[in-house]
Coordinates of C-alpha atoms and ligand atoms in Angstrom, one line a residue:
X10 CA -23.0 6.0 -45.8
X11 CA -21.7 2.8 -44.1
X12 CA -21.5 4.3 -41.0
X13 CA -25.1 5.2 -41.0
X14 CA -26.6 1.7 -41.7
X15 CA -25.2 1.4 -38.1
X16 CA -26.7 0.4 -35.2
X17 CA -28.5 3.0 -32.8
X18 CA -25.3 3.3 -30.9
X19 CA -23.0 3.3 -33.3
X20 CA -25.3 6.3 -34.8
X21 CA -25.5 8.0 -31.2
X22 CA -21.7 7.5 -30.5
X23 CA -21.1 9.1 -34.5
X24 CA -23.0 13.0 -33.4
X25 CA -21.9 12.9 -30.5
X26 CA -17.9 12.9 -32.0
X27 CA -19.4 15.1 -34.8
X28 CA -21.1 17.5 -31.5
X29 CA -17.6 17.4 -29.9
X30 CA -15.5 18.3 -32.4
X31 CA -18.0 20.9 -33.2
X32 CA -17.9 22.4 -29.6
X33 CA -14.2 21.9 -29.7
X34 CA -14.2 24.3 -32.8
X35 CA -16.0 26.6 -31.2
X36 CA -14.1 27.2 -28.1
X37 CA -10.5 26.9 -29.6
X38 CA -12.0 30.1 -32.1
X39 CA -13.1 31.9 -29.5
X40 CA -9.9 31.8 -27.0
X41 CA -7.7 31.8 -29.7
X42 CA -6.7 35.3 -30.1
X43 CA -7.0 36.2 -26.2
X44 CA -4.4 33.4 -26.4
X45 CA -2.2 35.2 -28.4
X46 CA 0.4 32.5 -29.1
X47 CA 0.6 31.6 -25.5
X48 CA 1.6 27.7 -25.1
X49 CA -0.7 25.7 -22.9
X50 CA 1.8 23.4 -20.8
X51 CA -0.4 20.4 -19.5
X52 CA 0.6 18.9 -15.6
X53 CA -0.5 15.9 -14.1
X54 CA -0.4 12.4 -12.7
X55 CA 1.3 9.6 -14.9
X56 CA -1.7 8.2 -16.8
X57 CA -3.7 11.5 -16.5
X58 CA -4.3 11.9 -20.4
X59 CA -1.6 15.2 -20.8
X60 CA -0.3 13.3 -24.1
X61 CA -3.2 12.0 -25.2
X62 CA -5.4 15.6 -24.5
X63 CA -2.3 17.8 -25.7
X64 CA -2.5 16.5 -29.2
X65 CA -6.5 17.0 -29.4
X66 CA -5.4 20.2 -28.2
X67 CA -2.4 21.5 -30.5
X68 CA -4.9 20.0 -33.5
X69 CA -7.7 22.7 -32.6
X70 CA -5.6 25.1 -31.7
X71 CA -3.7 25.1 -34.7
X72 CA -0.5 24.6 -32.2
X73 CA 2.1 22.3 -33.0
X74 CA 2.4 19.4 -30.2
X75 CA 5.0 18.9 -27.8
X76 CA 5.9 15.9 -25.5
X77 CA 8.9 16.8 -22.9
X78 CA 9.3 12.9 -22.4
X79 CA 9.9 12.6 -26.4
X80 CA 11.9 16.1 -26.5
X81 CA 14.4 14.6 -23.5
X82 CA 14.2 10.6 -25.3
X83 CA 15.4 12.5 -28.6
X84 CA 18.1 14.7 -26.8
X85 CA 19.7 11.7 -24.9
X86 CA 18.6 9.1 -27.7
X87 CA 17.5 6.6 -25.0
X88 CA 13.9 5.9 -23.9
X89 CA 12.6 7.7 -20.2
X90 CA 12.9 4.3 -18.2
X91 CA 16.9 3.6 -19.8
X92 CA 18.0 6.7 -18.3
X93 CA 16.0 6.2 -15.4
X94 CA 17.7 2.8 -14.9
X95 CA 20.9 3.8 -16.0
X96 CA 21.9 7.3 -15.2
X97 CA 19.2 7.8 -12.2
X98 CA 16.1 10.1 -11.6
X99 CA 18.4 13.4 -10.8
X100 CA 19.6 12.7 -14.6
X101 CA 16.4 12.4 -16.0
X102 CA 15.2 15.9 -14.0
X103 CA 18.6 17.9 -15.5
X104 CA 16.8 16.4 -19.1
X105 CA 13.7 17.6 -18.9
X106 CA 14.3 21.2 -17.5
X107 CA 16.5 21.6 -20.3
X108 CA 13.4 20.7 -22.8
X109 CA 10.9 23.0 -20.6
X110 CA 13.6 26.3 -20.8
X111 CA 13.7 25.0 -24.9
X112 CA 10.1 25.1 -25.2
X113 CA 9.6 28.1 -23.0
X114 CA 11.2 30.0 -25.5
X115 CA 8.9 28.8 -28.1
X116 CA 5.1 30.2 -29.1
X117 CA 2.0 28.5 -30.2
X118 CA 2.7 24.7 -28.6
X119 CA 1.0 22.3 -26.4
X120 CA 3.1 21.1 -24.0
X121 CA 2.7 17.9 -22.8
X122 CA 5.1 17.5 -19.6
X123 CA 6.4 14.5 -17.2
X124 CA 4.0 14.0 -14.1
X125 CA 7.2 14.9 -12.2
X126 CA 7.9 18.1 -13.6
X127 CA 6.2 19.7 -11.4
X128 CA 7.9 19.4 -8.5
X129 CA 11.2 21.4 -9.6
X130 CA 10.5 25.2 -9.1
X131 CA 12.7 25.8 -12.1
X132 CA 10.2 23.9 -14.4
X133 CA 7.5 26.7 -12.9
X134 CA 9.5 29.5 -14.1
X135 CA 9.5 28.1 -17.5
X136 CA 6.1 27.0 -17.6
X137 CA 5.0 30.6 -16.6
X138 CA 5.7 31.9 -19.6
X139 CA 2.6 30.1 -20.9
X140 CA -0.5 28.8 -19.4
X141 CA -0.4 25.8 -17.2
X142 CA -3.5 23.4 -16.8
X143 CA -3.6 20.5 -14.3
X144 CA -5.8 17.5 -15.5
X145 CA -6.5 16.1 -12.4
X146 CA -7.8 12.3 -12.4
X147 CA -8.5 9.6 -9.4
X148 CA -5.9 8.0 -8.6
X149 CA -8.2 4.9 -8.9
X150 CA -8.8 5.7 -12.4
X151 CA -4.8 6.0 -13.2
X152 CA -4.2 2.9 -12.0
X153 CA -6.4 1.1 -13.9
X154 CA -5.3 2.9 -17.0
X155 CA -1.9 2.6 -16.1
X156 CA -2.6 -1.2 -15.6
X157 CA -4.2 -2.1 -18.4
X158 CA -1.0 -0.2 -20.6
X159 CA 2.0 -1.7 -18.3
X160 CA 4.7 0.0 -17.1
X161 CA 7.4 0.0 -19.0
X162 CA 7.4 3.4 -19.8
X163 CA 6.9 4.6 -17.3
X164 CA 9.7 3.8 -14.5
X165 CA 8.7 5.0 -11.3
X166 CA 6.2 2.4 -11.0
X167 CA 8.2 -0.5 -11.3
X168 CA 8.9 -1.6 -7.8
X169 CA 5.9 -2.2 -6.3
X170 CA 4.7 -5.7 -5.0
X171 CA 1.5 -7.3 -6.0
X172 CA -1.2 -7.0 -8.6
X173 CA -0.9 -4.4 -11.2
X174 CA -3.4 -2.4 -10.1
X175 CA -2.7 -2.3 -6.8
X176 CA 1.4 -1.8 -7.4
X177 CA 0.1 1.1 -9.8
X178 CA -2.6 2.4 -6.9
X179 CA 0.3 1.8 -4.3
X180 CA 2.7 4.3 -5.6
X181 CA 0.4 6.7 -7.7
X182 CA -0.7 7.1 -4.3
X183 CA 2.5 8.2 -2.5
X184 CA 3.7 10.4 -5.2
X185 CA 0.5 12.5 -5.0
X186 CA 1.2 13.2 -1.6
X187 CA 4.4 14.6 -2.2
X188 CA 3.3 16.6 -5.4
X189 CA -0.6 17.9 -4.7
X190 CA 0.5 21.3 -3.6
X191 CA 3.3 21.2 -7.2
X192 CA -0.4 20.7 -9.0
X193 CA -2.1 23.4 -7.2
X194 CA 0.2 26.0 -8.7
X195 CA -1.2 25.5 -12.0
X196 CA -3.3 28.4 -13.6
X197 CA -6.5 26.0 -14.7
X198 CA -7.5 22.8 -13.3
X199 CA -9.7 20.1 -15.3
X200 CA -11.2 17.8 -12.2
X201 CA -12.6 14.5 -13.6
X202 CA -14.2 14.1 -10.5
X203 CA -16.8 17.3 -10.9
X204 CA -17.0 16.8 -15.0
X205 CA -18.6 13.7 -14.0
X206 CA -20.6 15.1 -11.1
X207 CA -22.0 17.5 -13.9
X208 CA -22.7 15.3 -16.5
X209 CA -24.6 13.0 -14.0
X210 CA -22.2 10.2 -14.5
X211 CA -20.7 7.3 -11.9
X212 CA -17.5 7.5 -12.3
X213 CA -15.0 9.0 -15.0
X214 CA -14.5 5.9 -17.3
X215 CA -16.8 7.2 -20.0
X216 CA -15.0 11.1 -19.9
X217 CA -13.7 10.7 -23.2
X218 CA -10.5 12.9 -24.7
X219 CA -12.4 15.1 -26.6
X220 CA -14.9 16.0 -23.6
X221 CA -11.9 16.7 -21.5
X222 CA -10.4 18.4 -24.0
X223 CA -13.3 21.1 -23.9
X224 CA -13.2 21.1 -20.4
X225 CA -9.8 22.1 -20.5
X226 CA -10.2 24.8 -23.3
X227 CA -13.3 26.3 -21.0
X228 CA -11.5 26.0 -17.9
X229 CA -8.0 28.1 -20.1
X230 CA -10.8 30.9 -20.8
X231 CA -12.2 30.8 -17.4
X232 CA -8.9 31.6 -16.5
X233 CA -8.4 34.5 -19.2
X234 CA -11.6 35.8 -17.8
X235 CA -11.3 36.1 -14.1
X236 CA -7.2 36.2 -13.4
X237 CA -6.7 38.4 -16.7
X238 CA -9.8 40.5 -16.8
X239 CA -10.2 40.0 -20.5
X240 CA -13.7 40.7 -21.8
X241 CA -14.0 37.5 -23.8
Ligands
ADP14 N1 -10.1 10.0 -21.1 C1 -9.5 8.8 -21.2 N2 -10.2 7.7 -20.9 C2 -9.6 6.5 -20.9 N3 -8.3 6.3 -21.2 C3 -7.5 7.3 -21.4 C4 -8.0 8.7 -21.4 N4 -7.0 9.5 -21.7 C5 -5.9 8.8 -21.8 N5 -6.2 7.5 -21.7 C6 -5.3 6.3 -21.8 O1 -4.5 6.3 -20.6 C7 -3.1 6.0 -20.9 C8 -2.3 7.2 -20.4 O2 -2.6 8.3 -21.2 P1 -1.4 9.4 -21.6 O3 -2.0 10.4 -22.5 O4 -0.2 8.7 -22.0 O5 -1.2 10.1 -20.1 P2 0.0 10.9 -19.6 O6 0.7 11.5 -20.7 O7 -0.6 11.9 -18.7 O8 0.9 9.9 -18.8 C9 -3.1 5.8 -22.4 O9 -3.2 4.4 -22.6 C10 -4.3 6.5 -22.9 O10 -4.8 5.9 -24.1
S3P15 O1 5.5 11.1 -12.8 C1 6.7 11.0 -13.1 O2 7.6 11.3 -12.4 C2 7.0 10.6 -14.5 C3 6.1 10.6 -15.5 C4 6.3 10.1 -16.9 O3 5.5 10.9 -17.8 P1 3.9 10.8 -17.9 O4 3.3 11.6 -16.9 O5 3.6 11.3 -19.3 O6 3.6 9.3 -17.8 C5 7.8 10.3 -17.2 O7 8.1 11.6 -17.3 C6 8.6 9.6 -16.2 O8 8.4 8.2 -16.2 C7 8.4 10.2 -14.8
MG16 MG1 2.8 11.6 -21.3

């Protein structure tokens, strides 16, 4: 009752959750036993929204939710940017392929993985066993989230000169170079970019969770479809 006395927006911005977690719904039903237990392992940038879409994910899958960065933190009981800083990045690596071969042994999770993961072919075979979606963001976009968070998780981006932004643009930048073709491999992709060329909108800053999240579930059964033949 409250939240109808509302202003108009307030009202708008309440149907259209209610509209997306409907269409959410929907999908995750229908996909859900062409699925068949499969885990969904998410790949991406640093800021690109794999922990934050994962869990809207698991929760209408009915998956339970995984986070390699939280798996490899609990294994080594240090936080990603203390073994960065005290063991090194190769350390860090050994860590997280040993989460992705435990979870690949697993069914029925959302996999939220490091932005890095992708670039070790190992991590591939694991991830195989499941389906693999690359949400893929401007990097302009990442380093304003990234930005407005900080960086202390996030370790890679520490040693950059100037502004936050730029620092974050800066090395988002070069790390894409050396991993676009690790993010091609993936089997779906979710481009920010055309979501918001469809939707009519400027740029990606009002492509909320939820609407990615059903981009990403329709882009999984796109994939089921075409690469799988199955007559969904
Ligand atoms: N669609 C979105 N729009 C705006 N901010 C977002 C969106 N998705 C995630 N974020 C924010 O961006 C930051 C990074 O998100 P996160 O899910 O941790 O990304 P990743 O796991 O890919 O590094 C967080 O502060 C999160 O709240
Ligand atoms: O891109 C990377 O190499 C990394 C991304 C981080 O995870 P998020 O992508 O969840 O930020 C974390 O694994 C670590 O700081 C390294
Ligand atoms: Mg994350």
């Amino acid at each position: 009752m409250l939240l109808l006395v509302g202003s108009t927006l307030d009202t708008e911005s309440l149907w259209s959750s209610f509209d997306n977690g409907l269409m959410l719904k929907d999908k995750s039903q229908e996909i859900a036993s062409f699925l068949d237990g499969r885990c969904i392992y998410l790949v991406g940038m640093m800021g690109s929204g794999k922990t934050t879409v994962g869990r809207i994910l698991a929760d209408v899958l009915g998956y339970c939710f995984r986070d390699s960065d939280k798996l490899v933190e609990q294994a080594c009981g240090k936080s990603v940017a203390e073994l960065f800083q005290l063991y090194g990045e190769g350390y860090f690596r050994e860590k997280e392929s040993e989460a992705l071969r435990t979870l690949s042994l697993m069914h029925r999770l959302v996999v939220s993985t490091g932005g890095g993961a992708v670039v070790r072919p190992i991590n591939w075979k694991y991830m195989r066993r499941g389906i693999t979606v690359y949400i893929d963001v401007p990097l302009e976009a990442l380093a304003k989230r990234i930005s407005a968070v900080g960086t202390a998780s996030r370790p890679l981006l520490h040693h950059e000169s100037g502004d936050a932004y730029t620092k974050a643009l800066t090395r988002l930048s070069t790390l894409f170079e050396e991993r676009a073709d690790d993010y091609a491999n993936a089997n779906a992709r979710v481009s920010l970019e055309n979501m918001a060329a469809k939707m009519g909108h400027r740029d990606v800053s009002n492509l909320t969770p939820s609407i990615i999240a059903i981009e990403a579930l329709e882009q999984i059964e796109y994939y089921l479809k075409q690469k799988e033949g199955t007559n969904l």
